[in-house]
């Protein structure tokens, strides 16, 4: 008996310790994120020309989502939603690369993982789009750098690690010169990995020409490079014996970085590839049924968006979810199949300013339908935006449009937009057939309009304030707090007028003109923004009311009224107002002027003024950043000036 004890008790003890550790262990969580990619360009989503074997295998063994959406349609608002678990339209953080405060009680969700014993790393992009970014980084990450990874944790310590591939970024796929793309992407791929121009699937909204194929093939090869990088990380995970303890998420930060997708508030701007892979040990945490390893994965059409990911990761780690987070837990300790938050009937997504170009769209997803409301429809989908226009693909589109080589579908992105878009994403994933303009869809349109209105009012969407206003209030408070009181922000009155924008019937025009007398400057702002989209013949009887608005107490209202009068009627008094505000020391004011001039019918008359502005402001120590970008692309669009990359 003594011999048996001496021989087997140590083994039994080790077995019991290992068993106890296994029962108490927390999963490692790995995020493989990548830039600017729509699911239509990934193999496991049906594109037979795509070469993405790593992602395809993860999808075959894990769960592939067909209805996953980024909260914003450009990187920094999307990352703001990811790190905080909150909608940007409640925080005032929807405008790309802005720097506005959030409440001190909010922080990045990895902080709560650190508090629970996790080792947290980020490699390496942050771009959190708030003045609190430094605090968020410090609180969230044990390390955030190009060298960060799980490999520096303590023995046995669970980790949450983020790796972000830049290889599929818009810079590689369209904006950098072809020679730079070749060096960064093509030269890094074996011949067998490369996708040739002739092999790609051309989106129908692009002209199928050799030049456009050459540019579109960049997307395929850049994504293959990303896929290769992910394979290398997974090989290291496997080599270190960590794969079977690690839940893996793979997803893009928003839609494809190409014309008609990124920065646009339609489905292509928001819809992302999204895969979750569970090792056998943690499959019980997944509510999506799948077989054993390599026997076939699951596919779900469950709707998710980025605010869901913070509470989901916390739930997987067994960490309580802070009450301020607005997403839902999809799985884990607080999201098991029996207890997880139910899928909502609708998703609400947003898209606002991107770089120098203002916009405001709101998208509602129900099942396979995507409804988008466009509040500044006088701006075309392919709006003038310096970072987009330096790309050869954009220049080809503009040149083909000028030469009348585009068909009716292809030229839509260069024309003013309709007020509403409605697409069946199941039948029409490239979003070609706008059902909002067809008979028989009025009941569905009314449903979406009602749901959007309800969400804007209940969430008190603060981005119906122009950015000039967000910047000013941020000097003393934050937009999240400011929006909560009607005395500060009468959202119901504001939205009633904003919701008219883009419609051209007589009743709408009458309401907009009447709203110019409102005592609220934001109501007047949206009345004028709506009038900005009205056709010249309908505006002619109301020139006196518009002229009176030149003396509005709110500077942006003066600018928009002046743009309407000068652009349509060549009004000299309006021209003087525009010149005055173009010289504003406030970048937001000067940029609003520039963005209004960009789309005026008489824009070419302003080339000399803009040239003078550009030449003078470039010499200043405190440069008006966005207004200068706008001036640069204005002179390219209307003055024939060579466009340089002003962001470098």
XYZ file of C-alpha atoms in Angstrom:
648
model
C 0.000 0.000 0.000
C 2.789 2.398 0.841
C 4.479 1.624 -2.453
C 1.172 2.323 -4.312
C 0.771 5.646 -2.512
C 4.316 6.703 -3.234
C 3.864 5.809 -6.905
C 0.373 7.064 -7.739
C -0.583 9.818 -5.274
C 1.724 12.410 -6.892
C 0.252 11.533 -10.295
C -3.279 11.727 -8.913
C -2.498 15.031 -7.214
C -1.191 16.525 -10.470
C -4.264 15.245 -12.295
C -6.611 16.846 -9.759
C -4.716 20.132 -9.861
C -4.856 20.149 -13.656
C -8.548 19.295 -13.565
C -9.259 22.093 -11.106
C -7.249 24.545 -13.178
C -9.106 23.477 -16.300
C -12.450 24.084 -14.620
C -11.462 27.526 -13.412
C -9.430 28.756 -16.371
C -10.560 31.669 -18.476
C -10.246 31.653 -22.260
C -7.634 33.586 -24.119
C -9.250 35.926 -26.629
C -7.553 36.951 -29.861
C -8.814 39.659 -32.219
C -7.463 39.604 -35.767
C -8.755 42.853 -37.220
C -8.077 44.282 -40.625
C -8.813 47.424 -42.586
C -11.391 48.504 -45.103
C -12.926 45.224 -46.299
C -16.405 44.123 -47.365
C -17.401 40.432 -47.190
C -17.904 40.345 -50.979
C -14.098 40.137 -51.353
C -13.533 37.111 -49.065
C -13.544 33.521 -50.286
C -15.774 32.065 -47.574
C -18.410 34.669 -48.450
C -18.688 33.290 -51.980
C -16.045 35.139 -54.006
C -14.339 32.345 -55.944
C -11.572 34.643 -57.186
C -10.485 35.561 -53.632
C -7.413 33.885 -52.135
C -8.082 33.910 -48.394
C -7.362 30.341 -47.209
C -6.719 31.222 -43.559
C -9.995 33.061 -43.093
C -11.814 30.421 -45.127
C -10.577 27.628 -42.832
C -11.511 29.581 -39.694
C -14.998 30.072 -41.137
C -15.243 26.372 -42.064
C -14.395 25.407 -38.484
C -16.064 28.295 -36.673
C -19.040 30.619 -37.121
C -19.412 32.984 -40.071
C -21.720 35.988 -39.733
C -23.606 37.255 -42.768
C -25.148 40.291 -41.026
C -22.292 41.917 -39.127
C -21.981 45.704 -39.345
C -19.553 48.354 -38.238
C -21.177 51.160 -36.278
C -19.460 53.794 -38.450
C -18.244 53.638 -42.063
C -14.722 54.977 -41.517
C -12.050 53.801 -39.092
C -11.906 56.166 -36.110
C -15.661 56.263 -35.302
C -15.755 52.472 -35.686
C -12.851 52.058 -33.260
C -14.451 54.458 -30.836
C -17.537 52.229 -30.763
C -15.405 49.083 -30.442
C -13.334 50.255 -27.479
C -16.194 51.880 -25.533
C -19.221 49.764 -26.473
C -21.256 52.919 -27.161
C -22.829 54.470 -30.248
C -20.904 57.435 -31.555
C -24.100 59.420 -32.057
C -24.648 59.373 -28.303
C -21.074 60.442 -27.539
C -20.583 63.026 -30.296
C -17.643 60.994 -31.622
C -18.950 60.185 -35.094
C -16.876 62.730 -37.005
C -13.674 61.128 -38.287
C -10.461 62.071 -36.477
C -12.120 64.393 -34.001
C -10.925 65.115 -30.477
C -13.927 65.654 -28.216
C -14.358 64.572 -24.582
C -16.380 61.708 -23.156
C -17.508 61.245 -19.529
C -14.697 60.299 -17.144
C -16.704 57.234 -16.088
C -16.242 55.656 -19.525
C -13.106 53.793 -20.494
C -11.881 51.121 -22.855
C -13.325 47.706 -22.086
C -9.888 45.970 -21.859
C -9.365 47.818 -18.566
C -11.996 45.555 -16.993
C -10.175 42.509 -18.364
C -6.908 43.766 -16.843
C -8.674 44.228 -13.516
C -9.813 40.595 -13.756
C -6.265 39.333 -14.305
C -5.976 39.339 -18.083
C -2.842 40.414 -19.932
C -4.023 42.851 -22.601
C -2.089 43.919 -25.693
C -2.753 45.941 -28.816
C -0.663 45.721 -31.990
C -0.900 48.509 -32.797
C -3.611 50.865 -34.115
C -5.618 52.891 -31.606
C -7.393 55.786 -33.404
C -10.029 56.057 -30.660
C -11.423 59.403 -31.832
C -11.743 61.245 -28.537
C -9.682 63.599 -26.405
C -9.681 60.775 -23.832
C -7.664 58.517 -26.150
C -4.452 58.705 -24.087
C -6.328 57.780 -20.913
C -8.092 54.913 -22.685
C -4.784 53.533 -23.994
C -3.097 53.768 -20.600
C -6.005 52.104 -18.775
C -6.727 49.448 -21.394
C -3.419 47.954 -22.415
C -0.461 46.336 -20.711
C 1.283 47.123 -23.982
C 0.153 48.973 -27.108
C 2.876 49.013 -29.759
C 4.130 47.343 -32.898
C 5.900 44.780 -30.697
C 2.929 43.964 -28.463
C 1.590 40.429 -28.187
C 0.520 37.708 -25.796
C 4.132 36.491 -25.446
C 5.039 38.827 -22.578
C 2.347 37.648 -20.178
C 3.043 35.699 -16.984
C 2.926 31.906 -17.103
C -0.682 30.750 -17.117
C -2.079 34.272 -17.366
C -5.052 34.557 -19.749
C -4.661 37.149 -22.485
C -6.710 39.439 -24.687
C -4.629 40.394 -27.717
C -5.511 42.582 -30.707
C -3.583 42.533 -33.975
C -4.546 44.914 -36.756
C -3.357 44.373 -40.310
C -2.797 47.494 -42.383
C -2.195 45.540 -45.585
C -5.814 45.851 -46.739
C -5.985 49.555 -45.886
C -7.260 52.025 -48.462
C -3.725 53.374 -48.824
C -2.678 50.024 -50.325
C -5.839 49.323 -52.278
C -6.342 52.715 -53.944
C -4.670 55.893 -52.710
C -0.934 55.206 -52.836
C 0.757 55.101 -56.271
C 0.733 51.739 -58.004
C 4.487 51.354 -57.569
C 4.124 51.675 -53.796
C 1.312 49.113 -53.762
C 3.485 46.722 -55.781
C 6.321 47.072 -53.266
C 4.090 46.657 -50.183
C 1.752 43.956 -51.486
C 2.568 42.224 -54.776
C 6.285 41.814 -54.088
C 5.425 40.192 -50.734
C 3.241 37.488 -52.317
C 4.261 34.333 -54.117
C 3.158 34.075 -57.734
C 0.541 31.479 -56.769
C -0.963 33.859 -54.209
C -1.426 36.742 -56.622
C -4.784 37.518 -58.197
C -4.543 38.662 -61.808
C -6.598 41.468 -63.309
C -8.509 39.066 -65.556
C -9.580 36.827 -62.656
C -11.394 39.297 -60.400
C -15.127 39.814 -59.957
C -15.861 43.399 -61.015
C -18.561 45.173 -58.961
C -21.313 46.243 -61.397
C -21.054 49.884 -60.283
C -17.569 50.016 -61.865
C -16.888 50.196 -65.582
C -15.270 46.943 -66.693
C -12.181 48.405 -68.335
C -8.514 47.308 -68.179
C -7.678 50.390 -66.088
C -10.443 49.684 -63.559
C -9.569 45.987 -63.393
C -5.951 46.890 -62.661
C -7.079 49.059 -59.749
C -9.736 46.688 -58.403
C -7.279 43.781 -58.378
C -5.351 45.706 -55.728
C -8.169 44.911 -53.288
C -7.853 41.157 -53.800
C -4.075 41.055 -53.418
C -4.073 43.334 -50.376
C -6.576 41.075 -48.621
C -4.486 38.020 -49.502
C -1.504 39.719 -47.857
C -3.616 40.276 -44.737
C -4.724 36.640 -44.787
C -1.068 35.552 -44.937
C -0.210 37.690 -41.908
C -3.048 36.098 -39.949
C -1.739 32.668 -40.892
C 1.650 33.539 -39.416
C 0.091 34.653 -36.134
C -2.018 31.509 -35.887
C 1.034 29.364 -36.591
C 2.812 30.999 -33.642
C -0.251 30.469 -31.457
C -0.265 26.787 -32.436
C 3.477 26.388 -31.930
C 3.221 27.791 -28.413
C 0.412 25.368 -27.551
C -2.202 28.096 -27.069
C -4.630 27.447 -29.910
C -6.910 25.124 -27.917
C -7.304 27.724 -25.154
C -8.005 30.692 -27.430
C -11.230 32.066 -28.898
C -10.464 33.872 -32.157
C -12.381 36.774 -33.710
C -11.637 37.896 -37.277
C -13.288 41.027 -38.680
C -12.769 44.229 -40.667
C -13.168 47.712 -39.203
C -15.811 48.750 -41.808
C -16.638 48.269 -45.485
C -14.246 48.186 -48.427
C -11.934 51.177 -48.846
C -13.033 52.015 -52.364
C -15.479 54.376 -54.087
C -19.101 53.438 -53.270
C -18.300 51.822 -49.916
C -16.045 53.372 -47.239
C -17.329 56.692 -45.819
C -20.784 56.059 -47.301
C -23.661 55.294 -44.986
C -25.106 52.535 -47.133
C -24.726 48.821 -46.492
C -21.433 48.558 -48.371
C -19.905 51.102 -46.026
C -21.002 49.236 -42.898
C -21.176 45.523 -43.724
C -18.079 43.557 -42.654
C -16.711 40.011 -42.772
C -16.927 38.560 -39.279
C -15.821 35.117 -38.075
C -15.577 33.614 -34.588
C -13.620 30.403 -33.963
C -14.009 28.383 -30.754
C -11.620 25.661 -29.634
C -13.280 22.456 -28.490
C -12.759 23.467 -24.860
C -14.967 26.547 -25.166
C -17.581 25.543 -27.716
C -20.123 25.399 -24.916
C -19.906 29.208 -24.757
C -21.137 29.532 -28.340
C -24.863 29.717 -29.076
C -24.221 28.774 -32.729
C -24.184 25.053 -33.409
C -21.172 23.627 -35.156
C -19.617 20.224 -35.411
C -16.249 18.984 -34.188
C -13.052 20.474 -35.577
C -12.829 20.456 -39.383
C -16.324 18.962 -39.793
C -17.997 22.149 -40.985
C -18.719 25.440 -39.322
C -21.857 27.403 -38.621
C -23.365 30.279 -40.589
C -25.627 32.770 -38.861
C -27.607 35.732 -40.137
C -27.944 37.117 -36.620
C -27.549 40.899 -36.724
C -24.616 42.333 -34.775
C -22.765 45.631 -34.749
C -19.582 46.828 -33.124
C -21.063 48.056 -29.849
C -21.851 44.387 -29.129
C -18.220 43.334 -29.013
C -17.115 45.004 -25.764
C -19.877 43.395 -23.658
C -19.382 40.091 -25.467
C -15.657 39.869 -24.687
C -16.275 40.841 -21.067
C -18.931 38.156 -20.879
C -16.601 35.514 -22.305
C -14.110 36.425 -19.586
C -16.761 36.285 -16.873
C -16.520 40.016 -16.181
C -19.526 42.161 -15.285
C -20.587 44.535 -18.060
C -20.602 48.270 -17.179
C -24.058 49.814 -17.308
C -23.059 52.560 -19.761
C -22.304 50.086 -22.556
C -25.047 50.095 -25.177
C -24.393 46.813 -26.964
C -25.549 43.309 -26.105
C -23.704 40.213 -24.998
C -23.671 37.602 -27.747
C -22.148 34.721 -25.758
C -20.169 33.716 -22.704
C -20.873 33.543 -18.980
C -23.373 36.384 -19.206
C -24.397 35.420 -22.739
C -24.997 31.671 -22.760
C -27.724 30.398 -25.093
C -30.198 30.581 -22.239
C -29.180 33.965 -20.825
C -27.645 36.004 -23.645
C -29.312 39.200 -24.797
C -31.911 38.661 -27.489
C -31.243 39.805 -31.034
C -32.903 43.189 -31.660
C -35.343 43.548 -34.573
C -33.356 46.500 -35.957
C -29.774 47.745 -36.048
C -29.069 51.488 -36.152
C -25.857 52.646 -37.824
C -24.383 56.070 -38.559
C -21.953 57.859 -40.850
C -20.804 61.454 -40.381
C -17.847 63.603 -41.443
C -14.943 61.815 -43.102
C -11.746 63.862 -43.255
C -12.731 67.293 -44.620
C -16.064 66.207 -46.115
C -19.212 66.687 -44.020
C -22.076 64.215 -44.273
C -24.853 62.776 -42.134
C -26.537 59.480 -42.934
C -28.400 57.053 -40.724
C -28.935 53.400 -41.648
C -31.456 50.911 -40.283
C -31.063 47.166 -40.825
C -34.001 44.774 -40.623
C -33.399 41.216 -41.766
C -31.874 41.419 -45.236
C -33.074 44.981 -45.861
C -30.893 48.052 -45.434
C -32.547 51.476 -45.302
C -30.388 54.605 -45.410
C -31.620 58.155 -44.846
C -29.379 60.796 -46.406
C -29.680 64.236 -44.799
C -27.299 66.106 -47.154
C -28.273 64.618 -50.529
C -26.895 67.490 -52.609
C -23.482 65.912 -51.923
C -22.859 62.986 -54.321
C -21.821 59.556 -53.123
C -18.382 60.019 -54.703
C -17.962 63.372 -53.074
C -14.813 65.392 -53.453
C -12.572 64.164 -50.674
C -8.846 64.705 -50.932
C -7.777 61.263 -49.707
C -10.166 59.542 -52.131
C -9.373 61.775 -55.092
C -5.634 61.163 -55.013
C -6.425 57.535 -55.892
C -6.121 56.495 -59.520
C -9.383 54.533 -59.309
C -11.307 57.697 -58.407
C -9.607 59.608 -61.196
C -10.580 56.888 -63.695
C -14.220 57.089 -62.559
C -14.317 60.870 -62.858
C -12.618 60.762 -66.266
C -14.981 58.066 -67.560
C -17.972 60.072 -66.337
C -16.717 63.201 -68.095
C -16.210 61.180 -71.289
C -19.732 59.674 -70.980
C -18.402 56.110 -70.699
C -20.409 55.156 -67.600
C -23.804 53.478 -67.799
C -26.785 54.523 -65.678
C -25.750 52.320 -62.757
C -22.094 53.385 -62.818
C -22.736 57.113 -62.952
C -25.054 57.169 -59.941
C -22.157 57.645 -57.515
C -21.150 60.901 -59.255
C -24.635 62.448 -59.167
C -26.567 63.983 -56.232
C -28.077 61.303 -54.025
C -31.736 60.582 -53.337
C -32.976 61.223 -49.820
C -33.608 57.537 -49.170
C -32.006 54.240 -50.127
C -33.559 50.813 -49.628
C -31.735 47.657 -50.684
C -32.417 43.955 -50.409
C -28.933 42.795 -49.425
C -29.764 39.150 -50.019
C -30.800 39.630 -53.648
C -28.700 42.723 -54.319
C -25.453 42.658 -52.265
C -23.798 45.308 -54.481
C -26.738 47.658 -53.766
C -27.706 48.549 -57.320
C -31.524 48.477 -57.235
C -32.862 51.239 -54.955
C -36.260 49.930 -53.858
C -37.114 53.293 -52.271
C -37.788 54.547 -55.790
C -40.097 51.658 -56.712
C -43.777 51.110 -56.176
C -44.959 48.639 -53.572
C -42.388 49.427 -50.878
C -44.156 52.324 -49.172
C -45.245 50.233 -46.118
C -41.658 49.069 -45.572
C -40.313 52.599 -46.085
C -42.784 53.958 -43.536
C -41.713 51.280 -41.062
C -38.062 52.249 -41.457
C -38.842 55.968 -41.216
C -40.770 55.371 -37.999
C -38.014 53.251 -36.478
C -35.319 55.744 -37.405
C -37.275 58.620 -35.906
C -37.860 56.624 -32.724
C -34.152 55.820 -32.390
C -32.973 59.378 -33.086
C -35.345 60.751 -30.453
C -34.895 58.054 -27.798
C -31.080 58.033 -28.106
C -31.007 61.807 -28.529
C -28.662 61.564 -31.516
C -26.333 64.486 -30.796
C -24.720 64.563 -34.229
C -27.656 66.486 -35.627
C -25.641 69.329 -34.179
C -23.063 70.604 -36.696
C -19.483 69.923 -35.693
C -18.903 73.609 -35.057
C -21.428 73.280 -32.228
C -19.929 70.036 -30.883
C -16.508 71.698 -30.758
C -17.828 74.717 -28.866
C -19.821 72.822 -26.244
C -16.851 70.482 -25.697
C -14.911 73.371 -24.179
C -17.056 73.158 -21.022
C -18.844 69.787 -21.120
C -19.197 66.713 -23.303
C -21.771 65.941 -25.964
C -23.009 62.806 -24.163
C -24.053 64.851 -21.141
C -25.125 67.956 -23.060
C -27.657 66.115 -25.223
C -29.640 64.720 -22.312
C -31.616 67.888 -21.513
C -34.222 69.393 -23.813
C -33.217 72.852 -22.638
C -29.813 72.234 -24.237
C -30.869 70.064 -27.100
C -34.527 70.015 -28.257
C -33.956 67.033 -30.517
C -37.650 66.537 -31.310
C -37.945 70.033 -32.806
C -34.629 69.692 -34.620
C -35.396 66.298 -36.117
C -38.850 67.367 -37.271
C -37.164 69.813 -39.646
C -34.051 67.720 -40.418
C -36.288 64.842 -41.552
C -37.626 67.047 -44.364
C -34.221 67.361 -46.009
C -34.080 65.873 -49.501
C -37.813 65.840 -50.216
C -39.081 68.232 -52.881
C -42.844 68.488 -52.540
C -44.610 71.798 -51.938
C -45.574 70.969 -48.345
C -41.941 70.252 -47.435
C -40.737 73.497 -48.978
C -43.394 75.489 -47.111
C -42.377 73.949 -43.776
C -38.697 74.627 -44.423
C -39.311 78.275 -45.285
C -41.557 78.674 -42.227
C -38.868 77.153 -39.992
C -36.485 79.988 -40.873
C -38.415 81.993 -38.273
C -37.785 79.487 -35.472
C -36.231 80.807 -32.288
C -33.808 77.844 -32.268
C -30.664 78.207 -34.381
C -30.408 74.445 -34.963
C -33.962 74.282 -36.332
C -33.049 77.118 -38.685
C -29.833 75.296 -39.589
C -31.724 72.206 -40.713
C -34.304 74.282 -42.539
C -31.490 75.867 -44.547
C -29.691 72.559 -45.031
C -32.914 71.159 -46.465
C -33.369 74.203 -48.692
C -29.824 73.625 -49.942
C -31.156 70.524 -51.734
C -34.193 72.224 -53.267
C -34.070 72.964 -57.022
C -33.551 76.553 -58.161
C -37.042 77.056 -59.711
C -38.708 76.131 -56.404
C -36.504 78.570 -54.476
C -37.119 81.580 -56.701
C -40.261 82.844 -54.849
C -38.394 82.785 -51.519
C -35.322 84.887 -52.215
C -36.442 87.521 -49.696
C -36.608 84.973 -46.866
C -33.200 83.620 -47.817
C -31.752 87.113 -47.964
C -33.062 87.776 -44.454
C -31.183 84.655 -43.303
C -27.904 86.301 -44.291
C -28.244 88.228 -41.033
C -28.974 85.123 -38.931
C -27.278 85.254 -35.523
C -25.703 81.826 -36.128
C -22.665 81.958 -38.456
C -23.256 78.611 -40.170
C -26.794 79.669 -41.043
C -25.409 82.759 -42.719
C -23.030 80.545 -44.707
C -25.673 78.103 -45.948
C -28.139 80.855 -46.843
C -25.348 82.659 -48.706
C -24.418 79.490 -50.579
C -28.016 79.002 -51.731
C -28.332 82.612 -52.882
C -24.925 82.891 -54.505
C -24.968 79.455 -56.103
C -28.431 79.807 -57.586
C -28.845 83.550 -58.141
C -25.260 84.916 -58.190
C -26.201 87.199 -55.295
C -23.390 89.694 -54.493
C -24.435 90.269 -50.875
C -24.289 86.518 -50.371
C -20.844 86.457 -51.980
C -19.615 88.984 -49.423
C -20.931 86.798 -46.581
C -19.138 83.746 -47.956
C -15.874 85.662 -48.310
C -16.180 86.956 -44.758
C -16.628 83.492 -43.239
C -14.018 81.895 -45.486
C -11.559 84.110 -43.637
C -12.769 82.835 -40.248
C -10.128 81.772 -37.740
C -12.348 78.787 -36.892
C -11.513 75.772 -39.068
C -15.066 74.440 -38.777
C -16.564 77.671 -40.103
C -14.054 78.090 -42.941
C -14.484 74.442 -43.908
C -18.281 74.730 -44.033
C -17.789 77.586 -46.503
C -15.388 75.479 -48.565
C -17.707 72.488 -48.563
C -20.644 74.642 -49.652
C -18.627 76.237 -52.454
C -17.522 72.776 -53.619
C -21.037 71.864 -54.773
C -22.370 75.245 -55.875
C -23.473 75.429 -59.540
C -21.111 78.397 -59.979
C -18.156 76.804 -58.145
C -15.711 77.692 -60.940
C -16.356 81.394 -60.255
C -14.661 80.917 -56.881
C -11.325 79.538 -58.080
C -9.425 82.817 -57.585
C -10.827 83.279 -54.058
C -9.975 79.730 -53.066
C -6.512 79.986 -54.596
C -5.867 83.102 -52.513
C -7.202 81.378 -49.382
C -5.059 78.283 -49.982
C -1.873 80.256 -50.646
C -2.325 82.464 -47.568
C -3.467 79.837 -45.061
C -0.690 77.392 -45.996
C 1.824 79.872 -44.555
C 0.153 80.160 -41.147
C 1.572 78.450 -38.085
C -1.937 77.455 -36.933
C -3.344 76.156 -40.204
C -7.070 75.471 -40.752
C -6.493 71.767 -41.398
C -9.823 70.655 -42.862
C -10.461 73.868 -44.777
C -7.058 73.541 -46.455
C -7.819 69.965 -47.493
C -11.101 71.187 -48.954
C -9.345 74.023 -50.766
C -6.813 71.594 -52.224
C -9.448 69.276 -53.694
C -11.613 72.256 -54.756
C -8.755 73.615 -56.859
C -8.265 70.146 -58.349
C -11.974 69.749 -59.128
C -12.772 73.235 -60.376
C -9.449 74.861 -61.170
C -7.470 72.113 -62.858
C -4.730 72.175 -60.252
C -2.616 69.072 -59.655
C -3.790 67.261 -56.538
C -1.125 66.383 -53.947
C -1.514 64.259 -50.837
C -1.955 67.033 -48.261
C -2.341 64.532 -45.403
C 1.266 63.358 -45.539
